[in-house]
Coordinates of C-alpha atoms in Angstrom, one line a residue:
Chain Z
M1 CA 121.9 63.2 113.1
I2 CA 118.9 62.2 115.2
R3 CA 119.0 58.9 116.8
L4 CA 116.3 57.2 118.9
E5 CA 117.6 54.3 121.0
K6 CA 115.1 52.0 122.6
V7 CA 112.7 54.9 123.3
S8 CA 109.6 54.2 125.3
Y9 CA 107.0 56.6 126.4
S10 CA 103.6 56.2 128.0
Y11 CA 100.9 58.8 128.6
P12 CA 100.2 59.8 132.2
D13 CA 97.2 57.4 132.2
G14 CA 99.5 54.5 131.4
T15 CA 98.7 54.0 127.8
P16 CA 101.9 53.3 125.9
A17 CA 102.6 55.7 123.1
L18 CA 106.0 54.5 122.0
E19 CA 107.5 51.1 122.7
N20 CA 111.2 50.4 122.4
L21 CA 111.5 52.5 119.3
N22 CA 114.8 52.6 117.4
L23 CA 115.2 55.1 114.6
V24 CA 118.0 56.9 112.8
I25 CA 117.4 60.0 110.8
K26 CA 120.2 61.0 108.4
K27 CA 121.2 64.5 107.4
G28 CA 119.2 65.7 104.3
E29 CA 116.7 62.9 104.4
F30 CA 113.0 63.3 103.7
I31 CA 111.3 60.8 106.0
G32 CA 107.6 60.2 105.9
I33 CA 105.9 58.9 109.0
I34 CA 102.4 57.5 108.7
G35 CA 100.1 56.0 111.2
K36 CA 96.5 56.1 112.4
N37 CA 95.3 58.2 115.3
G38 CA 96.9 56.9 118.5
S39 CA 99.7 55.1 116.7
G40 CA 102.2 57.3 118.5
K41 CA 103.3 59.4 115.6
S42 CA 102.7 62.7 117.3
T43 CA 104.5 61.5 120.4
L44 CA 107.3 60.6 118.2
A45 CA 107.3 64.1 116.7
L46 CA 107.6 65.6 120.2
Q47 CA 110.4 63.2 121.1
L48 CA 112.3 64.0 117.9
S49 CA 112.1 67.7 118.7
G50 CA 113.1 67.3 122.3
L51 CA 109.7 68.6 123.6
L52 CA 109.0 65.3 125.3
K53 CA 111.7 63.3 127.1
P54 CA 111.8 59.6 126.8
Q55 CA 110.9 57.6 129.9
A56 CA 113.3 54.8 128.9
G57 CA 116.0 54.8 126.3
R58 CA 117.4 58.0 124.9
V59 CA 117.0 60.5 122.0
M60 CA 120.3 61.9 120.7
I61 CA 120.1 65.0 118.5
R62 CA 123.4 65.7 116.9
G63 CA 125.1 64.0 119.8
M64 CA 123.0 65.9 122.4
D65 CA 120.8 64.0 124.8
T66 CA 117.4 65.6 125.0
R67 CA 117.2 64.8 128.7
D68 CA 120.0 67.3 129.3
P69 CA 118.4 70.7 130.1
S70 CA 121.6 72.6 129.4
K71 CA 121.5 71.4 125.8
L72 CA 117.9 72.4 125.1
P73 CA 118.6 75.9 123.6
E74 CA 121.0 74.3 121.2
I75 CA 118.5 71.5 120.3
R76 CA 115.8 74.1 119.7
K77 CA 118.0 75.9 117.3
F78 CA 118.7 72.7 115.4
V79 CA 115.2 71.1 115.2
G80 CA 112.0 73.1 114.5
I81 CA 108.5 71.7 114.7
V82 CA 105.3 72.8 112.9
F83 CA 102.0 71.6 114.3
Q84 CA 98.6 70.9 112.9
N85 CA 96.6 74.0 113.9
P86 CA 98.2 77.3 112.7
E87 CA 96.0 79.4 115.0
T88 CA 97.5 78.1 118.2
Q89 CA 101.0 78.6 117.0
F90 CA 100.8 82.4 116.7
V91 CA 102.2 84.5 119.4
G92 CA 102.7 87.8 117.5
R93 CA 100.2 90.5 116.5
T94 CA 101.6 90.8 113.1
V95 CA 103.3 88.2 110.9
E96 CA 106.6 89.9 111.3
E97 CA 106.4 89.9 115.1
D98 CA 105.3 86.4 115.1
L99 CA 108.3 85.3 113.1
A100 CA 110.6 87.3 115.4
F101 CA 109.5 85.2 118.4
G102 CA 111.9 82.4 117.8
P103 CA 115.0 84.5 117.1
E104 CA 114.1 86.7 120.1
N105 CA 114.2 83.6 122.3
L106 CA 117.6 82.8 121.0
C107 CA 118.7 86.3 122.2
F108 CA 119.7 87.6 118.7
S109 CA 120.3 91.3 118.3
P110 CA 117.5 93.3 116.7
M111 CA 119.4 93.5 113.4
E112 CA 120.0 89.7 113.3
I113 CA 116.3 89.2 114.1
R114 CA 115.3 91.3 111.1
K115 CA 117.6 89.3 108.9
C116 CA 116.1 86.0 110.1
V117 CA 112.6 87.3 109.6
D118 CA 113.3 88.7 106.1
M119 CA 114.8 85.4 105.1
A120 CA 111.9 83.3 106.4
L121 CA 109.4 85.7 104.7
A122 CA 111.2 85.3 101.4
E123 CA 111.4 81.5 101.8
T124 CA 107.6 81.2 102.2
G125 CA 106.6 84.0 99.9
L126 CA 104.8 85.9 102.7
E127 CA 106.6 89.3 102.2
K128 CA 103.4 91.1 101.4
Y129 CA 101.7 89.9 104.6
R130 CA 104.5 91.1 106.8
H131 CA 102.3 93.7 108.6
R132 CA 99.1 91.7 108.6
S133 CA 97.8 89.9 111.6
P134 CA 98.4 86.2 111.3
K135 CA 94.8 85.6 112.3
T136 CA 93.6 87.3 109.1
L137 CA 95.5 84.9 106.8
S138 CA 93.9 82.0 105.1
G139 CA 94.5 78.5 106.4
G140 CA 97.3 77.8 103.9
Q141 CA 99.0 81.2 104.4
G142 CA 98.6 80.7 108.2
Q143 CA 100.4 77.4 108.0
C144 CA 103.1 79.0 105.8
S145 CA 103.4 81.7 108.5
A146 CA 103.8 79.1 111.2
L147 CA 106.4 77.3 109.1
A148 CA 108.2 80.6 108.6
G149 CA 108.1 81.2 112.3
V150 CA 110.2 78.0 112.7
L151 CA 112.4 78.7 109.7
A152 CA 113.3 82.1 111.2
M153 CA 115.3 80.1 113.7
R154 CA 117.3 78.5 110.9
P155 CA 116.9 74.9 112.0
E156 CA 118.6 72.2 110.0
C157 CA 115.9 69.7 110.7
L158 CA 112.2 70.4 110.3
I159 CA 109.4 68.2 111.8
F160 CA 105.9 68.6 110.4
D161 CA 103.1 67.1 112.4
E162 CA 100.0 66.7 110.2
V163 CA 100.4 70.2 108.9
T164 CA 98.1 69.8 106.0
S165 CA 95.2 68.0 107.7
M166 CA 93.3 71.2 108.5
L167 CA 93.8 72.7 105.1
D168 CA 91.9 72.5 101.9
P169 CA 93.7 70.3 99.3
E170 CA 95.0 73.2 97.2
S171 CA 96.6 75.0 100.2
G172 CA 97.9 71.7 101.3
I173 CA 99.7 71.3 98.0
S174 CA 101.2 74.8 98.2
V175 CA 102.5 74.1 101.8
M176 CA 103.9 70.8 100.5
E177 CA 105.7 72.6 97.7
I178 CA 107.5 74.8 100.2
I179 CA 108.5 71.8 102.2
K180 CA 109.9 70.0 99.2
K181 CA 111.8 73.2 98.2
L182 CA 113.3 73.3 101.7
H183 CA 114.3 69.6 101.3
R184 CA 116.0 70.3 98.0
K185 CA 117.9 73.1 99.8
G186 CA 119.4 70.5 102.1
K187 CA 117.1 70.6 105.1
T188 CA 116.3 67.3 106.9
I189 CA 112.5 66.8 106.8
V190 CA 110.4 64.6 109.0
Y191 CA 106.9 64.6 107.6
I192 CA 104.1 63.1 109.6
T193 CA 100.7 62.5 108.0
H194 CA 97.6 60.4 107.5
N195 CA 97.8 60.8 103.8
L196 CA 100.1 58.3 101.9
E197 CA 99.7 60.4 98.8
E198 CA 101.9 63.2 100.2
L199 CA 104.8 60.7 100.7
H200 CA 105.4 59.7 97.1
D201 CA 108.6 61.6 96.9
A202 CA 109.9 60.8 100.4
D203 CA 113.3 59.1 100.8
R204 CA 111.9 56.7 103.3
I205 CA 108.6 55.9 104.9
I206 CA 107.9 54.6 108.3
V207 CA 104.6 53.0 109.1
M208 CA 103.7 53.2 112.8
E209 CA 101.2 51.1 114.7
K210 CA 100.6 51.0 118.4
G211 CA 103.9 52.8 119.2
K212 CA 106.0 50.5 117.1
V213 CA 107.5 50.7 113.6
M214 CA 105.5 48.2 111.5
L215 CA 107.1 48.8 108.1
E216 CA 110.1 50.8 107.0
G217 CA 111.5 51.4 103.5
E218 CA 111.4 53.3 100.3
P219 CA 108.0 54.5 99.1
K220 CA 108.1 52.1 96.2
S221 CA 108.5 49.1 98.4
I222 CA 106.1 50.3 101.1
F223 CA 103.4 51.1 98.6
S224 CA 103.6 47.6 97.1
D225 CA 103.7 45.9 100.5
I226 CA 100.5 43.9 101.0
S227 CA 100.5 44.3 104.7
L228 CA 99.9 48.1 104.3
K229 CA 96.3 47.2 103.4
T230 CA 95.9 44.9 106.3
L231 CA 97.0 47.8 108.6
G232 CA 94.1 49.7 107.2
F233 CA 95.8 52.3 104.9
D234 CA 94.4 53.3 101.5
L235 CA 97.0 53.4 98.8
P236 CA 97.2 56.7 96.8
S237 CA 94.7 56.3 94.0
L238 CA 97.3 56.5 91.2
I239 CA 99.3 53.7 92.9
E240 CA 96.1 51.7 93.2
L241 CA 95.4 52.2 89.6
A242 CA 98.9 51.2 88.6
E243 CA 98.6 48.1 90.7
T244 CA 95.3 47.2 89.0
L245 CA 96.8 47.8 85.6
K246 CA 99.6 45.5 86.5
T247 CA 97.2 42.6 87.0
H248 CA 96.0 43.3 83.5
G249 CA 99.6 43.2 82.2
V250 CA 100.1 46.9 81.9
I251 CA 103.2 48.1 83.7
I252 CA 103.4 51.7 84.8
P253 CA 106.9 52.6 86.0
W254 CA 107.0 53.9 89.6
E255 CA 108.3 57.4 88.7
K256 CA 105.2 58.0 86.5
T257 CA 102.8 57.5 89.4
A258 CA 103.9 60.7 91.1
S259 CA 101.2 62.9 89.4
P260 CA 98.2 62.5 87.2
Q261 CA 100.0 64.3 84.4
S262 CA 102.9 61.9 84.3
F263 CA 100.6 59.0 84.6
A264 CA 98.4 60.2 81.7
E265 CA 101.5 60.8 79.6
E266 CA 102.7 57.3 80.2
I267 CA 99.3 55.8 79.3
C268 CA 99.3 57.8 76.1
Q269 CA 102.8 56.6 75.2
L270 CA 101.7 53.0 75.8
F271 CA 98.6 53.6 73.7
L272 CA 100.6 55.0 70.8
K273 CA 103.0 52.0 70.9
T274 CA 100.2 49.5 70.5
Chain J
M1 CA 85.8 95.8 108.8
Q2 CA 85.4 98.2 111.6
E3 CA 88.7 98.9 113.2
P4 CA 88.8 98.4 116.9
V5 CA 89.1 101.4 119.3
F6 CA 92.6 102.3 120.3
S7 CA 94.2 100.4 117.4
Y8 CA 97.6 101.2 115.9
V9 CA 97.7 103.4 112.8
P10 CA 101.1 102.9 111.1
G11 CA 102.9 106.1 110.2
A12 CA 106.3 107.8 110.2
S13 CA 105.6 111.1 112.0
I14 CA 107.8 112.5 114.6
I15 CA 105.4 111.2 117.2
H16 CA 105.4 107.7 115.7
R17 CA 109.2 107.7 115.8
L18 CA 109.5 108.6 119.5
D19 CA 110.7 105.8 121.7
P20 CA 107.7 104.0 123.3
R21 CA 109.2 104.7 126.8
T22 CA 109.0 108.4 126.1
K23 CA 105.4 108.2 125.0
V24 CA 104.3 105.9 127.9
T25 CA 106.0 108.3 130.4
A26 CA 104.4 111.3 128.8
V27 CA 100.9 109.8 128.8
M28 CA 101.3 108.8 132.5
L29 CA 102.5 112.3 133.5
L30 CA 99.8 114.0 131.4
G31 CA 97.2 111.7 133.0
I32 CA 98.2 112.8 136.4
L33 CA 98.4 116.4 135.2
T34 CA 94.8 116.4 133.9
F35 CA 93.6 115.6 137.4
R36 CA 95.8 118.3 139.0
I37 CA 94.4 121.1 136.7
D38 CA 91.8 123.1 138.4
N39 CA 91.1 126.1 136.1
F40 CA 89.8 126.6 132.6
A41 CA 93.0 128.2 131.5
G42 CA 94.8 125.0 132.3
I43 CA 92.3 123.0 130.3
V44 CA 92.6 125.3 127.3
A45 CA 96.4 125.0 127.5
L46 CA 96.2 121.2 127.8
F47 CA 93.9 121.1 124.8
A48 CA 96.3 123.3 122.8
F49 CA 99.2 121.0 123.8
F50 CA 97.2 117.9 122.7
F51 CA 96.2 119.7 119.5
V52 CA 99.8 120.3 118.6
L53 CA 100.8 116.7 119.3
A54 CA 97.8 115.4 117.3
L55 CA 98.9 117.6 114.4
L56 CA 102.5 116.4 114.6
S57 CA 101.3 112.8 114.6
G58 CA 99.4 113.3 111.4
L59 CA 96.7 110.9 112.6
P60 CA 93.2 111.3 111.2
V61 CA 90.6 112.9 113.4
K62 CA 88.5 109.8 113.4
V63 CA 91.1 108.0 115.5
F64 CA 90.3 110.4 118.4
L65 CA 86.6 110.5 117.8
R66 CA 86.5 106.7 117.9
A67 CA 88.3 106.7 121.2
V68 CA 85.9 109.2 122.9
K69 CA 82.6 108.1 121.3
P70 CA 81.9 104.9 123.2
M71 CA 82.5 106.7 126.5
M72 CA 80.5 109.8 125.7
L73 CA 77.3 108.5 127.4
F74 CA 79.3 107.8 130.6
I75 CA 81.0 111.1 130.5
F76 CA 77.7 112.9 129.9
F77 CA 76.2 111.1 132.9
I78 CA 79.1 112.2 135.1
F79 CA 78.6 115.7 133.8
L80 CA 74.8 115.6 134.7
T81 CA 75.3 114.2 138.1
Q82 CA 77.9 116.8 138.9
M83 CA 75.7 119.6 137.6
F84 CA 72.6 118.6 139.5
F85 CA 74.0 117.3 142.7
T86 CA 76.6 120.0 143.5
D87 CA 75.4 122.6 146.0
G88 CA 75.6 126.2 144.8
R89 CA 73.8 128.9 143.1
P90 CA 71.0 127.4 141.0
F91 CA 70.6 128.9 137.5
A92 CA 67.4 127.0 136.7
S93 CA 64.9 124.7 138.3
Y94 CA 63.4 121.6 136.9
W95 CA 60.9 120.0 139.3
I96 CA 63.1 119.0 142.3
L97 CA 66.3 119.2 140.4
Q98 CA 68.3 122.4 140.6
P99 CA 71.4 122.6 138.4
S100 CA 73.9 124.9 140.1
L101 CA 76.6 127.1 138.5
E102 CA 79.3 125.5 140.6
G103 CA 78.0 122.1 139.5
L104 CA 78.1 123.1 135.8
E105 CA 81.7 124.2 136.2
K106 CA 82.7 121.0 138.1
G107 CA 80.9 118.8 135.6
L108 CA 82.5 120.5 132.6
K109 CA 86.0 120.1 134.2
L110 CA 85.5 116.5 135.1
A111 CA 84.1 115.7 131.6
A112 CA 87.1 117.5 130.1
R113 CA 89.5 115.4 132.2
F114 CA 88.0 112.1 131.1
I115 CA 88.1 113.2 127.5
F116 CA 91.7 114.2 127.8
L117 CA 92.6 110.8 129.3
L118 CA 91.0 109.1 126.3
L119 CA 92.6 111.4 123.8
F120 CA 96.1 111.0 125.1
A121 CA 95.6 107.2 125.4
A122 CA 94.4 107.2 121.8
L123 CA 97.4 109.2 120.7
L124 CA 99.7 106.7 122.4
T125 CA 98.1 103.6 121.1
A126 CA 97.5 104.9 117.6
S127 CA 101.1 106.1 117.1
T128 CA 102.9 103.2 118.7
D129 CA 102.9 99.5 117.7
P130 CA 101.4 97.5 120.6
S131 CA 104.4 95.3 120.8
A132 CA 106.7 98.3 121.0
I133 CA 104.6 99.5 123.9
T134 CA 105.0 96.1 125.6
C135 CA 108.7 96.2 124.8
G136 CA 108.9 99.7 126.3
V137 CA 107.0 98.7 129.4
E138 CA 109.2 95.7 129.8
R139 CA 112.3 97.9 129.7
M140 CA 110.8 100.3 132.1
V141 CA 109.9 97.7 134.7
R142 CA 113.1 95.6 134.2
P143 CA 114.9 97.4 137.1
L144 CA 112.0 96.8 139.4
P145 CA 112.4 93.9 141.8
L146 CA 109.7 91.8 140.1
R147 CA 111.4 88.6 141.2
W148 CA 109.5 89.1 144.5
L149 CA 106.3 88.4 142.6
G150 CA 108.0 85.3 141.0
I151 CA 108.0 86.7 137.5
S152 CA 110.5 88.4 135.3
S153 CA 109.9 91.5 133.2
F154 CA 110.4 89.3 130.1
E155 CA 107.6 87.0 131.2
L156 CA 105.4 90.0 131.9
A157 CA 106.0 91.4 128.4
T158 CA 105.3 88.0 126.8
M159 CA 102.2 87.7 128.8
M160 CA 101.0 91.1 127.6
N161 CA 101.7 90.2 124.0
I162 CA 100.1 86.8 124.1
S163 CA 96.9 88.1 125.7
I164 CA 96.6 90.7 123.0
A165 CA 97.2 88.0 120.3
F166 CA 95.1 85.3 122.0
F167 CA 92.0 87.4 122.7
P168 CA 90.4 87.2 119.2
L169 CA 90.8 83.4 119.3
L170 CA 88.9 83.4 122.6
F171 CA 85.9 85.1 121.1
E172 CA 86.0 82.9 118.1
R173 CA 85.9 79.9 120.4
V174 CA 82.9 81.3 122.3
E175 CA 81.0 81.7 119.0
R176 CA 81.9 78.2 117.8
T177 CA 81.0 76.5 121.1
K178 CA 77.7 78.4 121.1
A179 CA 76.9 77.3 117.6
A180 CA 77.8 73.7 118.4
Q181 CA 75.6 73.7 121.5
T182 CA 72.7 75.4 119.7
A183 CA 73.0 72.7 117.0
R184 CA 72.6 70.1 119.7
G185 CA 69.3 71.7 120.9
M186 CA 70.5 74.0 123.6
D187 CA 68.3 77.1 123.8
F188 CA 70.3 80.0 125.0
V189 CA 67.3 82.4 125.1
K190 CA 64.8 80.2 127.0
N191 CA 67.2 78.5 129.3
P192 CA 69.9 81.0 130.1
L193 CA 70.7 79.4 133.5
R194 CA 71.1 75.9 132.2
S195 CA 73.0 77.0 129.2
I196 CA 75.8 78.5 131.2
P197 CA 77.5 75.2 132.1
A198 CA 76.7 73.9 128.7
L199 CA 78.7 76.8 127.3
A200 CA 81.3 77.1 130.0
I201 CA 82.5 73.6 130.3
P202 CA 83.4 72.8 126.6
L203 CA 84.7 76.4 126.3
L204 CA 87.1 75.9 129.2
R205 CA 88.2 72.6 127.9
G206 CA 88.8 74.1 124.5
I207 CA 90.7 77.0 125.9
I208 CA 92.9 74.9 128.0
R209 CA 93.7 72.7 125.0
D210 CA 94.4 75.8 122.9
A211 CA 96.7 77.1 125.6
E212 CA 98.5 73.7 125.8
E213 CA 99.1 73.7 122.1
L214 CA 100.3 77.3 122.2
A215 CA 102.7 76.5 125.0
L216 CA 104.1 73.6 123.1
A217 CA 104.6 75.7 120.0
M218 CA 106.2 78.4 122.1
E219 CA 108.6 75.9 123.7
G220 CA 109.3 74.4 120.3
R221 CA 110.4 77.9 119.2
G222 CA 112.8 78.1 122.1
Y223 CA 110.8 80.0 124.6
Q224 CA 112.2 79.5 128.1
G225 CA 110.7 82.5 130.0
S226 CA 114.1 83.8 130.7
R227 CA 116.1 86.6 129.0
R228 CA 115.1 87.3 125.5
T229 CA 115.7 90.1 123.0
S230 CA 113.2 91.9 120.8
I231 CA 112.9 92.8 117.2
H232 CA 112.1 96.3 118.3
E233 CA 115.2 98.3 118.7
L234 CA 114.7 100.7 121.6
S235 CA 117.0 103.7 121.8
M236 CA 116.4 107.1 123.2
H237 CA 117.3 109.6 120.5
K238 CA 117.8 113.4 120.8
N239 CA 114.2 113.9 119.9
D240 CA 113.1 111.8 122.9
W241 CA 115.1 113.9 125.3
R242 CA 113.8 117.0 123.6
A243 CA 110.3 115.8 123.9
L244 CA 110.7 115.0 127.6
F245 CA 112.3 118.3 128.2
M246 CA 109.4 120.1 126.5
L247 CA 106.9 118.0 128.4
A248 CA 108.6 119.0 131.7
L249 CA 108.5 122.7 130.7
F250 CA 104.8 122.4 129.8
I251 CA 103.9 120.7 133.1
L252 CA 105.7 123.4 135.1
F253 CA 103.9 126.0 133.1
I254 CA 100.5 124.5 133.8
L255 CA 101.3 124.1 137.5
I256 CA 102.3 127.7 137.8
L257 CA 99.3 128.9 135.8

């Protein structure tokens, strides 16, 4: 679906952002990408969406090379990207107009545009804010609106670049819920974050460091990889707790570490058994 | 929150439903007309015309008051200068100032003209969604050879839209930068000269970064600066042609008057 072949990219000042990166993203996958500041993960997001072109190697999106300008409209229709700051993603005066921006660029007819906008509003639960200015929305609603703006173009693959890092935890969770719902509906999700906690349910996690893939695998194996700590990442607190309990001989199954509720239930179960 | 002057008031009146092109054309013509009128009968007729349109629009009176109020002082000043500095028969004498009857007449007319301009502009902006106005303007200038200037009508329309949408963000950034610099010991009251670069440089950097992020987001959503459609369906209905016909009749009537 999306394939990176030996992609390299350096910033104008010569600092390498991506080095010889190979990556395949399959249809319907939920991929988490994690890395520290300057690890190249945002550059990777731009490469995956075709907004940046590789200086060496190539990025193939559904068989289309991102360096081919004639394929760009088709690529934009296929991959959508949501950024960190909702404020600098708004172009419309009202939420409705903002959502219309993408379909308008695709030259849809006014009726089709309305349909796309209505669909995106329903998907994100923003119907009642239709005529509000996106600037008056809260951070979480604003990010939902930015997501809806991308959804209105009906992309099959969605890239999220640190979308929750400017939100309070509660709004972050509600945005995450929408993203998970979209994944269940069959969208391919690439989720970039600082926060390992958000990647518990991912199909695959990629750990980036200095423009390279350091670790790659299922969350279960990534979280238990000791090198994660040497790379400077904090494990989610529930995973950490489970690991500590393990050294005391108490085994908590991986599935139960997803939320405090399931974790507590498991502990109670174990407590009752003894 | 205080609503800004010339803001849109959603509604479904016959004026609201007119095509933005009809309304923009009408306001332009009426604007020219106000400055062609030279007698009080014309002014009365124009006011009657405005009154009917305002009634039809169903907009609250405060929309129009809000549009005129901030300019009142300026209009009053124009009125005074006209009254005192026009030669003619004086009707009173204050020290060296002698208001003349001709001046009074001229002043009143000029004040009325400015007020009409504001009223008609308020009627347009309150009854039309700003992006519909942009869309209408885009359609109207599309046949013009804008390519000479190196831009297309689509780019022009997007530019208008973005500036409207981006403006509040700009103010917010000014406030934030000011707060950040004050927190670091910059005194904007004592040191106004020194504080200008301290405010301007981070502000400029912030704005450029914002603009870059916005450009990236726009590109990500498929913007290419070329042909694009709009959610606003523009079509001239019977009512639009009727309105334009009536406007033409009215203008003729005023000119003959």
